[in-house]
């Protein structure tokens, strides 16, 4: 296979996967809304595009599945059958199959799935739905009395419908012959609007032809519209085609290339930091030299440009969070069906843009939370009715940006957490002692769910409840340098609030020094820094604390956190610098020897090292070429808080 | 073409010393050999992890082989080197006393390691090459890093 072909296939896979990602939530929407023509058309178009491109590239299995699914969509669109759950199940199954087939193509593993049973099932489902409708009609219930009339009117329009078809076929030469044959074949049985659907769709696949052809087809469709007056669809279709032309201005770039640019931009930042150091040195040494001034000027210019470039590169990696959210409607549908609950999912703020890394890592924790909410929190319908709630459970995902953080809130209207029950379970499992539980605040009690090896359900279900889920949530999110807060109210519901920094590649950090070694602390969780005298530090039962504006705040020495022990002569210092960290609603102080300053640092990942106990989330290289660790405050917070509790 | 494949397989090794012993790693894993640069200690890390170094903008972990092999510790000096290794796409540095030479030996003079029961470090030994007047210990890189 040559490179060009390879590229086309790659393009096809990406596009097909994107289409599937896009239409999957639409199915669920369709199921809720019932026969929505716009939705059906959209799905139909996407299916058709996939089928067309797969046919062109010779992926027959995809063609078979997509064709069978498309047939059902067509009948749905023409109101010849109505939507049912079994029909939806089999269509969703076909989406899964298409995904699987795409994966096989991508992996080039040569595995051939047997699609025949599925295609048969699709056919059967269609037939069942058809006969269902016929029965109804014969029984006189007649859901759509005008269907037959409509069909005959369509038939009468067939002759006219040839003209727009042939008029816009010329620019379609690029589309393979088999495909246009299919178009004509379809033309025999479908209405005019669907033809225009297809034409517009094909046009949108060929960005090179650009607007002129689209305009042609607009003219065509306008004339057709005049002829078939009252038909709204063509306009919408053309709008869709126009949208697609707009989209063509986007450039699809291999993610590796962007990452490469990102890396290089990071290197430039490092060199800039070095240059700043050097120029400061010259500035101090040769203050009167004119060249020094010129050097300073050039360096500060470079400084500005570099910052701008960083932001620009960072933006290149930003994507709407919708990419992750779009899989949830289906997930919620499937999970709630499997536990016999009726749950509605509402999503807000799917346009919020976040870094690619966030997109990649936030899906799993969110899935865990959703599963837990459906499985544990949302009550069965009878119970809900008894409590005076609507029988249908509701989960809301809300995403928004707050400062430099992205916030994802997952709220359910379930039974809420029973804190006493949580405590009791934790004691039973030996995760807590009776005494600890007594002293525990409500906030800490909620956090029990994040303890490794904890699960409240008596019987572990297939979905959740093996007691690993929530622990994983916390770990995954702290990997992203973020944190989770939970609030819950009995019989009203529970909210999980995930806060994550917008980007992970470059962060603002406070440089500190302990025992002569520099460390970087991410700026976002830092509330304030203080210089305190030693006598301000109190010791309560072995734990150092300090009173800040009437609030008692636990205090930890950074050098002992990092396991380097306390350096003797540091204890002689009269003053300590404290960094007040606030994670969600927890506060603690870290004591350091020196505050060096604020710096923009590039996070370098540490490969080949187990850093789970190091409280290090990465490293950076400073202006003088030294490696400085970036401290993982989230991990520290968790560990330290456990210490104080114990 | 293929002269290495004719009758016997040839191993190309980089040899180095720790204490009085001579060790070797496969040259295919060796990316470069550097002098000791500034090493930053890793918090709460096992003691054989010497720290991390800045290798042209990349941060890579450095393992002290003396500590890993349970030999007594010795400060680095002018002959100390860091061997930069690429192991399954991950870059590591190994601190050794000195690097000796690049050696080509036929694969069949390598014997399996003798059964040294209680020795931890025998886990990291792939075999022993018997040359005319010396023995070279071949290091099992995967075993070494698997335990790291």
PDB file of C-alpha atoms in Angstrom, chain A residues 267 270 517 519 561-564 604-609 613-616 619 621 625-627 629, chain B residues 38 40-46 49 51-61 90-92 148:
ATOM      1  CA  UNK A 267      12.905  24.540  24.877  1.00  0.00           C
ATOM      2  CA  UNK A 270      14.135  27.413  28.832  1.00  0.00           C
ATOM      3  CA  UNK A 517      17.850  22.738  46.826  1.00  0.00           C
ATOM      4  CA  UNK A 519      11.742  23.179  44.149  1.00  0.00           C
ATOM      5  CA  UNK A 561       7.907  15.727  53.679  1.00  0.00           C
ATOM      6  CA  UNK A 562      10.522  15.047  51.029  1.00  0.00           C
ATOM      7  CA  UNK A 563      12.340  12.617  53.289  1.00  0.00           C
ATOM      8  CA  UNK A 564      15.590  14.555  53.396  1.00  0.00           C
ATOM      9  CA  UNK A 604       8.949  17.626  31.762  1.00  0.00           C
ATOM     10  CA  UNK A 605       7.524  14.240  32.472  1.00  0.00           C
ATOM     11  CA  UNK A 606       9.642  11.769  34.349  1.00  0.00           C
ATOM     12  CA  UNK A 607       9.863   8.474  32.554  1.00  0.00           C
ATOM     13  CA  UNK A 608      11.256   5.282  33.936  1.00  0.00           C
ATOM     14  CA  UNK A 609      10.880   6.266  37.544  1.00  0.00           C
ATOM     15  CA  UNK A 613       5.936   8.399  46.902  1.00  0.00           C
ATOM     16  CA  UNK A 614       8.098  11.305  45.796  1.00  0.00           C
ATOM     17  CA  UNK A 615       5.384  13.975  45.761  1.00  0.00           C
ATOM     18  CA  UNK A 616       6.770  15.015  42.430  1.00  0.00           C
ATOM     19  CA  UNK A 619      10.537  18.286  36.643  1.00  0.00           C
ATOM     20  CA  UNK A 621      14.964  22.789  33.806  1.00  0.00           C
ATOM     21  CA  UNK A 625      20.418  24.134  33.228  1.00  0.00           C
ATOM     22  CA  UNK A 626      19.634  22.549  36.574  1.00  0.00           C
ATOM     23  CA  UNK A 627      16.834  20.070  37.054  1.00  0.00           C
ATOM     24  CA  UNK A 629      11.329  19.085  40.683  1.00  0.00           C
TER      25      UNK A 629
ATOM     26  CA  UNK B  38      24.998  17.740  38.280  1.00  0.00           C
ATOM     27  CA  UNK B  40      19.354  16.313  41.398  1.00  0.00           C
ATOM     28  CA  UNK B  41      18.201  14.008  44.169  1.00  0.00           C
ATOM     29  CA  UNK B  42      14.698  12.574  43.956  1.00  0.00           C
ATOM     30  CA  UNK B  43      12.583  12.938  47.108  1.00  0.00           C
ATOM     31  CA  UNK B  44      11.611   9.717  48.877  1.00  0.00           C
ATOM     32  CA  UNK B  45      13.282   7.566  46.234  1.00  0.00           C
ATOM     33  CA  UNK B  46      15.120   4.275  46.844  1.00  0.00           C
ATOM     34  CA  UNK B  49      18.258   6.109  42.424  1.00  0.00           C
ATOM     35  CA  UNK B  51      18.696  11.329  41.000  1.00  0.00           C
ATOM     36  CA  UNK B  52      17.895  12.916  37.669  1.00  0.00           C
ATOM     37  CA  UNK B  53      20.039  14.753  35.170  1.00  0.00           C
ATOM     38  CA  UNK B  54      19.366  17.201  32.388  1.00  0.00           C
ATOM     39  CA  UNK B  55      20.277  15.521  29.131  1.00  0.00           C
ATOM     40  CA  UNK B  56      19.896  18.281  26.562  1.00  0.00           C
ATOM     41  CA  UNK B  57      16.513  19.335  27.853  1.00  0.00           C
ATOM     42  CA  UNK B  58      15.305  15.861  28.728  1.00  0.00           C
ATOM     43  CA  UNK B  59      15.060  14.854  32.354  1.00  0.00           C
ATOM     44  CA  UNK B  60      16.277  11.293  32.844  1.00  0.00           C
ATOM     45  CA  UNK B  61      16.681   9.158  35.938  1.00  0.00           C
ATOM     46  CA  UNK B  90      12.854   4.908  28.049  1.00  0.00           C
ATOM     47  CA  UNK B  91      16.175   6.591  28.689  1.00  0.00           C
ATOM     48  CA  UNK B  92      18.152   5.842  31.832  1.00  0.00           C
ATOM     49  CA  UNK B 148      14.164  -0.363  39.336  1.00  0.00           C
TER      50      UNK B 148
END
